[in-house]
Amino acid sequence: MKKIVIDPVTRIEGHLRAEVEIDENNIIREAYVSGQLFRGIEMILKNRDPRDAGLLAGRICGVCTNSHFRGAITAVENAYSLAVPKNAEIIRDLIAMALFIQDHVVHFYHLHMLDFVDVVSALSANPQATTQEAHKYHSHPFRNAHAHYEAVLTKLDTFVKAGRLGPFSNGYWGHKAYRLTPEQNLILLSHYLEALKFQTHISKAIAIFGGKTPHPQTLVVGGVTSVADMLNPQRLNDYLFIIKEVKEFIHRAYLPDTKLLAIAYRDEIKAGVGRANGNFMSVGGYAFEGELQLFESGVVYGHDFDTIHPFDEHQITERIDRAWYNEAHEIEYTDLNEDGTLKTATSHDKYSWVKAPRYNNQTMETGPLARMAITYKKGNPLVQSFIDEFLEATQLEFIDLSTTVGRNAARAIESEYICEYIFKLIGNLIQNIKYYDTQTWTHYDFNALPLQAKGRAFLEVPRGMLSHFVSIDEGKISNYSVIAPTTWNASPKNYDALRGAYEEALIGIKLEDPKNPLEVLKVLHSFDPCLACAVHIIDTKGKELSRFKIGNG
Ligand code: NI
């Protein structure tokens, strides 16, 4: 057995380390995935006014700001049994939905795509052939003119000649695991550049109701403060205009690009590359019309989608056997050698800052794949056509979605699905306003609220299921706890020795070139890791990790 250490794995969003053990055929037999960034926002939240929980929890992560803000506000509302007006819920959903789309597009093009796309190969593409190639995946491909591809090629060529590959400088160009033709590479790179513009547009949409982004600031306990934006037709129009624009990109670029990958990487998909243990979980949510909601809740074991169990929050436990905490959940960092260098993981030591959540004593995968699969298999009529169409176009089966490429497909399908939903959601809001229902905040007297209370929030956010738990004593927060989507997926082992989704998905993968372990990066990136979210205290002193020996002598 040989050990390979990859550190860091993520391009942004915190520090993830992967250690894999490979046999003589370069096949991965064991994996240890470790969260390397210690966070502690929960400690900062202690003794604070519960009304500030949202603002503080929003700082858990610079990417998932709105998700934690809303999680905290919702947990406090739950503790005080405060109902939120319908319109406030819609506005919160409009912010959240725009964030789903933003996260998915940024993840695919800017955090993950270069695991599939060889930049250098694109330089030899024929622009005319590229135009024809794009037509295989959509009848009106996004920016598909011959001249446009010429311009992209000139831009790329300038970068390469000047030796300034910029964001493209760290790839494994020429690696055998790359499968795309020069023309296919050029299509995706063209969309990589277009997606940069997309980012600025969708950020504006979030800011219309959120005040700003990242870190929207219009959510308050009991409702929202962006009532003026809700009543101003121009603002609603601006929001809708942006969504229409981004929908074009999703429909004509993003979704076709995932189809292109699904067809080009068919062998890999059929071999089940990147598949975890098939345990999926979704808490559902986002009210739609009547009883319908955007996402269904449920739990699936071992890919048995014919038996979807109801989600039960009491089945959740959190263990720290192999995480750097002691039984009192204090820090117990033991990952340094005598000389201060990092130890590598062993079969019995602690090796991660991420705690190990379990559902019914099992590790679980959460995220867009879990959400889309459970929603589809529970027969939600809203999502059926979106998934059927994708499977039809790519000639894949449902089980094929439980792979590295499938996770990306699930995100693209979800983005398209959400765009449809947003238009209807705005319609519901306008309908309410027409009937003079303009309430966006539930009045309460803070001084009359109970001094002691407990609350929690479960919600689906872009990366999966998020839960916040708050305890209030003498009117102040006495305890706070978060389980983020990445906490589930990046779970370390326990004394139960079960692998989390990241680790399980790596087992059995063959590395073409152990010195350039592109295959490992590809699998881990497909989960859209957010380590800032997964672990909770920031090391403000930078690299002085040994400081965390403080506290246990
Ligand atoms: Ni995050």
PDB file of C-alpha atoms in Angstrom, residues 136-373:
ATOM      1  CA  LYS A 136     -25.674  18.084 -30.456  1.00  0.00           C
ATOM      2  CA  TYR A 137     -26.666  19.195 -26.960  1.00  0.00           C
ATOM      3  CA  HIS A 138     -29.121  22.027 -27.658  1.00  0.00           C
ATOM      4  CA  SER A 139     -31.026  23.363 -30.652  1.00  0.00           C
ATOM      5  CA  HIS A 140     -29.978  26.972 -29.877  1.00  0.00           C
ATOM      6  CA  PRO A 141     -26.634  26.786 -28.085  1.00  0.00           C
ATOM      7  CA  PHE A 142     -25.514  29.776 -26.051  1.00  0.00           C
ATOM      8  CA  ARG A 143     -23.180  32.176 -27.967  1.00  0.00           C
ATOM      9  CA  ASN A 144     -22.462  29.638 -30.635  1.00  0.00           C
ATOM     10  CA  ALA A 145     -21.163  31.840 -33.458  1.00  0.00           C
ATOM     11  CA  HIS A 146     -18.028  30.815 -35.260  1.00  0.00           C
ATOM     12  CA  ALA A 147     -16.567  34.306 -34.604  1.00  0.00           C
ATOM     13  CA  HIS A 148     -17.234  34.020 -30.885  1.00  0.00           C
ATOM     14  CA  TYR A 149     -15.151  30.849 -30.627  1.00  0.00           C
ATOM     15  CA  GLU A 150     -12.392  32.553 -32.655  1.00  0.00           C
ATOM     16  CA  ALA A 151     -12.365  35.343 -30.082  1.00  0.00           C
ATOM     17  CA  VAL A 152     -12.203  32.886 -27.166  1.00  0.00           C
ATOM     18  CA  LEU A 153      -9.311  31.090 -28.856  1.00  0.00           C
ATOM     19  CA  THR A 154      -7.427  34.368 -29.360  1.00  0.00           C
ATOM     20  CA  LYS A 155      -7.941  35.192 -25.691  1.00  0.00           C
ATOM     21  CA  LEU A 156      -6.684  31.780 -24.556  1.00  0.00           C
ATOM     22  CA  ASP A 157      -3.743  31.931 -26.917  1.00  0.00           C
ATOM     23  CA  THR A 158      -2.701  35.306 -25.517  1.00  0.00           C
ATOM     24  CA  PHE A 159      -2.801  33.900 -21.990  1.00  0.00           C
ATOM     25  CA  VAL A 160      -0.705  30.898 -22.913  1.00  0.00           C
ATOM     26  CA  LYS A 161       1.865  32.839 -24.968  1.00  0.00           C
ATOM     27  CA  ALA A 162       2.312  35.375 -22.188  1.00  0.00           C
ATOM     28  CA  GLY A 163       2.766  32.503 -19.727  1.00  0.00           C
ATOM     29  CA  ARG A 164      -0.153  33.888 -17.750  1.00  0.00           C
ATOM     30  CA  LEU A 165      -2.684  31.088 -17.516  1.00  0.00           C
ATOM     31  CA  GLY A 166      -4.147  32.784 -14.452  1.00  0.00           C
ATOM     32  CA  PRO A 167      -6.997  30.685 -13.107  1.00  0.00           C
ATOM     33  CA  PHE A 168      -6.013  27.938 -15.545  1.00  0.00           C
ATOM     34  CA  SER A 169      -2.435  27.573 -14.329  1.00  0.00           C
ATOM     35  CA  ASN A 170      -2.883  24.688 -11.888  1.00  0.00           C
ATOM     36  CA  GLY A 171      -4.501  22.023 -14.058  1.00  0.00           C
ATOM     37  CA  TYR A 172      -3.167  18.593 -14.971  1.00  0.00           C
ATOM     38  CA  TRP A 173      -3.163  19.434 -18.677  1.00  0.00           C
ATOM     39  CA  GLY A 174      -2.577  16.456 -20.907  1.00  0.00           C
ATOM     40  CA  HIS A 175      -3.681  13.987 -18.175  1.00  0.00           C
ATOM     41  CA  LYS A 176      -5.017  10.683 -19.548  1.00  0.00           C
ATOM     42  CA  ALA A 177      -8.245  10.978 -17.557  1.00  0.00           C
ATOM     43  CA  TYR A 178      -9.386  13.906 -19.725  1.00  0.00           C
ATOM     44  CA  ARG A 179     -11.884  12.686 -22.310  1.00  0.00           C
ATOM     45  CA  LEU A 180     -13.134  15.689 -24.263  1.00  0.00           C
ATOM     46  CA  THR A 181     -12.275  16.592 -27.838  1.00  0.00           C
ATOM     47  CA  PRO A 182     -10.639  19.997 -28.483  1.00  0.00           C
ATOM     48  CA  GLU A 183     -14.022  21.306 -29.702  1.00  0.00           C
ATOM     49  CA  GLN A 184     -15.853  20.092 -26.597  1.00  0.00           C
ATOM     50  CA  ASN A 185     -13.156  21.665 -24.419  1.00  0.00           C
ATOM     51  CA  LEU A 186     -13.602  24.949 -26.266  1.00  0.00           C
ATOM     52  CA  ILE A 187     -17.392  24.956 -25.755  1.00  0.00           C
ATOM     53  CA  LEU A 188     -16.997  24.551 -22.007  1.00  0.00           C
ATOM     54  CA  LEU A 189     -14.223  27.125 -21.775  1.00  0.00           C
ATOM     55  CA  SER A 190     -16.335  29.624 -23.661  1.00  0.00           C
ATOM     56  CA  HIS A 191     -19.057  29.070 -21.061  1.00  0.00           C
ATOM     57  CA  TYR A 192     -16.514  29.328 -18.248  1.00  0.00           C
ATOM     58  CA  LEU A 193     -15.903  32.928 -19.344  1.00  0.00           C
ATOM     59  CA  GLU A 194     -19.627  33.646 -19.833  1.00  0.00           C
ATOM     60  CA  ALA A 195     -20.329  32.298 -16.341  1.00  0.00           C
ATOM     61  CA  LEU A 196     -18.158  35.080 -14.887  1.00  0.00           C
ATOM     62  CA  LYS A 197     -20.703  37.597 -16.228  1.00  0.00           C
ATOM     63  CA  PHE A 198     -23.517  35.384 -14.984  1.00  0.00           C
ATOM     64  CA  GLN A 199     -22.093  35.693 -11.456  1.00  0.00           C
ATOM     65  CA  THR A 200     -22.457  39.469 -11.413  1.00  0.00           C
ATOM     66  CA  HIS A 201     -26.042  39.332 -12.726  1.00  0.00           C
ATOM     67  CA  ILE A 202     -27.307  36.770 -10.262  1.00  0.00           C
ATOM     68  CA  SER A 203     -25.601  38.585  -7.365  1.00  0.00           C
ATOM     69  CA  LYS A 204     -27.743  41.618  -8.187  1.00  0.00           C
ATOM     70  CA  ALA A 205     -30.879  39.481  -7.989  1.00  0.00           C
ATOM     71  CA  ILE A 206     -29.938  38.284  -4.501  1.00  0.00           C
ATOM     72  CA  ALA A 207     -29.185  41.868  -3.431  1.00  0.00           C
ATOM     73  CA  ILE A 208     -32.581  43.203  -4.591  1.00  0.00           C
ATOM     74  CA  PHE A 209     -34.340  41.489  -1.693  1.00  0.00           C
ATOM     75  CA  GLY A 210     -31.281  40.821   0.480  1.00  0.00           C
ATOM     76  CA  GLY A 211     -29.966  44.418   0.580  1.00  0.00           C
ATOM     77  CA  LYS A 212     -26.521  43.156  -0.401  1.00  0.00           C
ATOM     78  CA  THR A 213     -24.629  39.969  -1.192  1.00  0.00           C
ATOM     79  CA  PRO A 214     -22.744  38.112   0.150  1.00  0.00           C
ATOM     80  CA  HIS A 215     -24.151  38.512   3.638  1.00  0.00           C
ATOM     81  CA  PRO A 216     -27.703  39.634   2.883  1.00  0.00           C
ATOM     82  CA  GLN A 217     -29.070  41.665   5.761  1.00  0.00           C
ATOM     83  CA  THR A 218     -32.825  41.979   5.386  1.00  0.00           C
ATOM     84  CA  LEU A 219     -33.816  38.914   7.395  1.00  0.00           C
ATOM     85  CA  VAL A 220     -35.017  39.600  10.932  1.00  0.00           C
ATOM     86  CA  VAL A 221     -36.623  37.436  13.579  1.00  0.00           C
ATOM     87  CA  GLY A 222     -40.317  37.462  12.619  1.00  0.00           C
ATOM     88  CA  GLY A 223     -39.975  38.329   8.936  1.00  0.00           C
ATOM     89  CA  VAL A 224     -38.051  40.514   6.479  1.00  0.00           C
ATOM     90  CA  THR A 225     -37.342  44.246   6.187  1.00  0.00           C
ATOM     91  CA  SER A 226     -37.287  44.506   2.381  1.00  0.00           C
ATOM     92  CA  VAL A 227     -40.959  45.488   2.183  1.00  0.00           C
ATOM     93  CA  ALA A 228     -40.262  48.559   0.006  1.00  0.00           C
ATOM     94  CA  ASP A 229     -38.626  46.358  -2.626  1.00  0.00           C
ATOM     95  CA  MET A 230     -41.581  44.021  -2.552  1.00  0.00           C
ATOM     96  CA  LEU A 231     -44.039  46.854  -3.207  1.00  0.00           C
ATOM     97  CA  ASN A 232     -41.985  48.560  -5.902  1.00  0.00           C
ATOM     98  CA  PRO A 233     -42.941  47.074  -9.320  1.00  0.00           C
ATOM     99  CA  GLN A 234     -39.625  48.219 -10.765  1.00  0.00           C
ATOM    100  CA  ARG A 235     -37.679  46.140  -8.234  1.00  0.00           C
ATOM    101  CA  LEU A 236     -39.804  43.041  -8.914  1.00  0.00           C
ATOM    102  CA  ASN A 237     -39.245  43.654 -12.602  1.00  0.00           C
ATOM    103  CA  ASP A 238     -35.474  43.983 -12.175  1.00  0.00           C
ATOM    104  CA  TYR A 239     -35.407  40.693 -10.314  1.00  0.00           C
ATOM    105  CA  LEU A 240     -37.511  38.946 -12.965  1.00  0.00           C
ATOM    106  CA  PHE A 241     -35.412  40.369 -15.778  1.00  0.00           C
ATOM    107  CA  ILE A 242     -32.247  38.938 -14.259  1.00  0.00           C
ATOM    108  CA  ILE A 243     -33.837  35.534 -13.702  1.00  0.00           C
ATOM    109  CA  LYS A 244     -34.985  35.465 -17.335  1.00  0.00           C
ATOM    110  CA  GLU A 245     -31.457  36.228 -18.440  1.00  0.00           C
ATOM    111  CA  VAL A 246     -29.816  33.621 -16.234  1.00  0.00           C
ATOM    112  CA  LYS A 247     -32.423  31.077 -17.259  1.00  0.00           C
ATOM    113  CA  GLU A 248     -31.204  31.447 -20.851  1.00  0.00           C
ATOM    114  CA  PHE A 249     -27.684  30.601 -19.734  1.00  0.00           C
ATOM    115  CA  ILE A 250     -28.812  27.636 -17.660  1.00  0.00           C
ATOM    116  CA  HIS A 251     -31.057  26.336 -20.418  1.00  0.00           C
ATOM    117  CA  ARG A 252     -28.723  26.839 -23.368  1.00  0.00           C
ATOM    118  CA  ALA A 253     -25.274  26.423 -21.776  1.00  0.00           C
ATOM    119  CA  TYR A 254     -25.198  24.854 -18.297  1.00  0.00           C
ATOM    120  CA  LEU A 255     -27.648  21.973 -18.787  1.00  0.00           C
ATOM    121  CA  PRO A 256     -26.326  21.128 -22.309  1.00  0.00           C
ATOM    122  CA  ASP A 257     -22.778  21.152 -20.912  1.00  0.00           C
ATOM    123  CA  THR A 258     -23.667  18.557 -18.302  1.00  0.00           C
ATOM    124  CA  LYS A 259     -25.264  16.468 -21.064  1.00  0.00           C
ATOM    125  CA  LEU A 260     -22.046  16.762 -23.040  1.00  0.00           C
ATOM    126  CA  LEU A 261     -20.084  15.501 -20.016  1.00  0.00           C
ATOM    127  CA  ALA A 262     -22.558  12.707 -19.351  1.00  0.00           C
ATOM    128  CA  ILE A 263     -22.131  11.450 -22.917  1.00  0.00           C
ATOM    129  CA  ALA A 264     -18.345  11.901 -23.082  1.00  0.00           C
ATOM    130  CA  TYR A 265     -17.765  10.291 -19.684  1.00  0.00           C
ATOM    131  CA  ARG A 266     -20.321   7.524 -20.197  1.00  0.00           C
ATOM    132  CA  ASP A 267     -17.863   4.693 -19.418  1.00  0.00           C
ATOM    133  CA  GLU A 268     -16.988   6.282 -16.124  1.00  0.00           C
ATOM    134  CA  ILE A 269     -20.649   6.767 -15.242  1.00  0.00           C
ATOM    135  CA  LYS A 270     -21.535   3.188 -16.156  1.00  0.00           C
ATOM    136  CA  ALA A 271     -18.644   1.979 -13.982  1.00  0.00           C
ATOM    137  CA  GLY A 272     -20.194   3.884 -11.072  1.00  0.00           C
ATOM    138  CA  VAL A 273     -17.166   6.143 -10.536  1.00  0.00           C
ATOM    139  CA  GLY A 274     -17.712   8.446  -7.579  1.00  0.00           C
ATOM    140  CA  ARG A 275     -20.660   6.489  -6.163  1.00  0.00           C
ATOM    141  CA  ALA A 276     -20.927   6.547  -2.356  1.00  0.00           C
ATOM    142  CA  ASN A 277     -22.866   4.021  -0.255  1.00  0.00           C
ATOM    143  CA  GLY A 278     -26.290   5.009  -1.606  1.00  0.00           C
ATOM    144  CA  ASN A 279     -27.636   6.445   1.658  1.00  0.00           C
ATOM    145  CA  PHE A 280     -29.406   9.704   0.838  1.00  0.00           C
ATOM    146  CA  MET A 281     -31.282  12.215   2.924  1.00  0.00           C
ATOM    147  CA  SER A 282     -33.365  15.313   2.225  1.00  0.00           C
ATOM    148  CA  VAL A 283     -35.470  17.391   4.578  1.00  0.00           C
ATOM    149  CA  GLY A 284     -37.486  18.881   1.697  1.00  0.00           C
ATOM    150  CA  GLY A 285     -39.217  22.230   1.781  1.00  0.00           C
ATOM    151  CA  TYR A 286     -40.018  25.426  -0.145  1.00  0.00           C
ATOM    152  CA  ALA A 287     -43.775  25.618  -0.252  1.00  0.00           C
ATOM    153  CA  PHE A 288     -45.183  25.886  -3.727  1.00  0.00           C
ATOM    154  CA  GLU A 289     -48.962  25.659  -4.070  1.00  0.00           C
ATOM    155  CA  GLY A 290     -51.362  23.889  -1.757  1.00  0.00           C
ATOM    156  CA  GLU A 291     -49.626  20.811  -0.415  1.00  0.00           C
ATOM    157  CA  LEU A 292     -46.915  20.857  -3.061  1.00  0.00           C
ATOM    158  CA  GLN A 293     -43.383  21.816  -2.210  1.00  0.00           C
ATOM    159  CA  LEU A 294     -40.314  22.211  -4.359  1.00  0.00           C
ATOM    160  CA  PHE A 295     -38.329  19.451  -2.624  1.00  0.00           C
ATOM    161  CA  GLU A 296     -39.597  16.292  -0.939  1.00  0.00           C
ATOM    162  CA  SER A 297     -38.210  14.929   2.307  1.00  0.00           C
ATOM    163  CA  GLY A 298     -37.079  11.383   2.876  1.00  0.00           C
ATOM    164  CA  VAL A 299     -34.310   8.936   3.642  1.00  0.00           C
ATOM    165  CA  VAL A 300     -32.951   6.202   1.366  1.00  0.00           C
ATOM    166  CA  TYR A 301     -30.588   3.361   2.273  1.00  0.00           C
ATOM    167  CA  GLY A 302     -28.265   1.611  -0.183  1.00  0.00           C
ATOM    168  CA  HIS A 303     -29.889   3.089  -3.329  1.00  0.00           C
ATOM    169  CA  ASP A 304     -33.234   1.442  -2.487  1.00  0.00           C
ATOM    170  CA  PHE A 305     -35.384   4.229  -3.926  1.00  0.00           C
ATOM    171  CA  ASP A 306     -38.481   2.015  -3.840  1.00  0.00           C
ATOM    172  CA  THR A 307     -38.498   2.359  -0.069  1.00  0.00           C
ATOM    173  CA  ILE A 308     -38.241   5.980   0.948  1.00  0.00           C
ATOM    174  CA  HIS A 309     -38.379   6.313   4.734  1.00  0.00           C
ATOM    175  CA  PRO A 310     -39.785   9.413   6.405  1.00  0.00           C
ATOM    176  CA  PHE A 311     -37.154  11.832   7.704  1.00  0.00           C
ATOM    177  CA  ASP A 312     -37.037  11.839  11.520  1.00  0.00           C
ATOM    178  CA  GLU A 313     -34.790  14.440  13.171  1.00  0.00           C
ATOM    179  CA  HIS A 314     -34.509  12.308  16.327  1.00  0.00           C
ATOM    180  CA  GLN A 315     -32.401   9.798  14.400  1.00  0.00           C
ATOM    181  CA  ILE A 316     -29.513  12.297  14.190  1.00  0.00           C
ATOM    182  CA  THR A 317     -26.483  11.842  16.438  1.00  0.00           C
ATOM    183  CA  GLU A 318     -23.037  13.381  16.335  1.00  0.00           C
ATOM    184  CA  ARG A 319     -19.834  11.539  17.298  1.00  0.00           C
ATOM    185  CA  ILE A 320     -16.298  12.818  17.768  1.00  0.00           C
ATOM    186  CA  ASP A 321     -14.289   9.606  18.229  1.00  0.00           C
ATOM    187  CA  ARG A 322     -12.012  10.373  15.291  1.00  0.00           C
ATOM    188  CA  ALA A 323     -12.369  14.176  15.255  1.00  0.00           C
ATOM    189  CA  TRP A 324     -10.057  16.551  17.122  1.00  0.00           C
ATOM    190  CA  TYR A 325     -12.315  17.003  20.155  1.00  0.00           C
ATOM    191  CA  ASN A 326     -12.568  15.248  23.517  1.00  0.00           C
ATOM    192  CA  GLU A 327     -15.705  13.834  25.099  1.00  0.00           C
ATOM    193  CA  ALA A 328     -16.620  17.284  26.465  1.00  0.00           C
ATOM    194  CA  HIS A 329     -16.478  18.526  22.839  1.00  0.00           C
ATOM    195  CA  GLU A 330     -13.411  20.644  23.711  1.00  0.00           C
ATOM    196  CA  ILE A 331     -10.558  20.895  21.244  1.00  0.00           C
ATOM    197  CA  GLU A 332      -8.101  18.024  21.348  1.00  0.00           C
ATOM    198  CA  TYR A 333      -5.745  18.561  18.473  1.00  0.00           C
ATOM    199  CA  THR A 334      -3.332  15.672  18.076  1.00  0.00           C
ATOM    200  CA  ASP A 335      -2.247  15.865  14.479  1.00  0.00           C
ATOM    201  CA  LEU A 336       1.283  17.234  14.877  1.00  0.00           C
ATOM    202  CA  ASN A 337       4.560  15.358  14.950  1.00  0.00           C
ATOM    203  CA  GLU A 338       7.292  16.402  17.440  1.00  0.00           C
ATOM    204  CA  ASP A 339       8.825  18.701  14.812  1.00  0.00           C
ATOM    205  CA  GLY A 340       5.516  20.470  14.203  1.00  0.00           C
ATOM    206  CA  THR A 341       4.765  18.863  10.846  1.00  0.00           C
ATOM    207  CA  LEU A 342       1.378  17.323  10.137  1.00  0.00           C
ATOM    208  CA  LYS A 343       0.883  13.628  10.862  1.00  0.00           C
ATOM    209  CA  THR A 344      -0.933  11.595   8.248  1.00  0.00           C
ATOM    210  CA  ALA A 345      -4.080   9.689   9.195  1.00  0.00           C
ATOM    211  CA  THR A 346      -3.941   6.165  10.574  1.00  0.00           C
ATOM    212  CA  SER A 347      -6.602   3.561  11.110  1.00  0.00           C
ATOM    213  CA  HIS A 348      -7.161   4.572  14.744  1.00  0.00           C
ATOM    214  CA  ASP A 349      -6.178   8.240  15.299  1.00  0.00           C
ATOM    215  CA  LYS A 350      -8.166  11.429  15.229  1.00  0.00           C
ATOM    216  CA  TYR A 351      -7.771  13.098  11.836  1.00  0.00           C
ATOM    217  CA  SER A 352     -10.327  15.844  11.162  1.00  0.00           C
ATOM    218  CA  TRP A 353     -11.959  18.966  12.560  1.00  0.00           C
ATOM    219  CA  VAL A 354     -15.216  17.746  11.050  1.00  0.00           C
ATOM    220  CA  LYS A 355     -17.459  15.901  13.500  1.00  0.00           C
ATOM    221  CA  ALA A 356     -19.183  12.678  12.481  1.00  0.00           C
ATOM    222  CA  PRO A 357     -22.951  13.031  12.185  1.00  0.00           C
ATOM    223  CA  ARG A 358     -24.966   9.836  11.792  1.00  0.00           C
ATOM    224  CA  TYR A 359     -28.589   9.261  10.844  1.00  0.00           C
ATOM    225  CA  ASN A 360     -29.941   6.036  12.327  1.00  0.00           C
ATOM    226  CA  ASN A 361     -26.257   5.154  12.927  1.00  0.00           C
ATOM    227  CA  GLN A 362     -25.502   5.455   9.200  1.00  0.00           C
ATOM    228  CA  THR A 363     -23.424   7.911   7.185  1.00  0.00           C
ATOM    229  CA  MET A 364     -25.498   9.891   4.717  1.00  0.00           C
ATOM    230  CA  GLU A 365     -25.062  11.794   1.471  1.00  0.00           C
ATOM    231  CA  THR A 366     -26.888  15.079   1.270  1.00  0.00           C
ATOM    232  CA  GLY A 367     -27.037  17.619  -1.570  1.00  0.00           C
ATOM    233  CA  PRO A 368     -28.701  18.261  -4.935  1.00  0.00           C
ATOM    234  CA  LEU A 369     -28.421  14.618  -5.991  1.00  0.00           C
ATOM    235  CA  ALA A 370     -30.150  13.407  -2.807  1.00  0.00           C
ATOM    236  CA  ARG A 371     -32.769  16.148  -3.125  1.00  0.00           C
ATOM    237  CA  MET A 372     -33.547  15.612  -6.815  1.00  0.00           C
ATOM    238  CA  ALA A 373     -33.542  11.813  -6.516  1.00  0.00           C
TER     239      ALA A 373
END
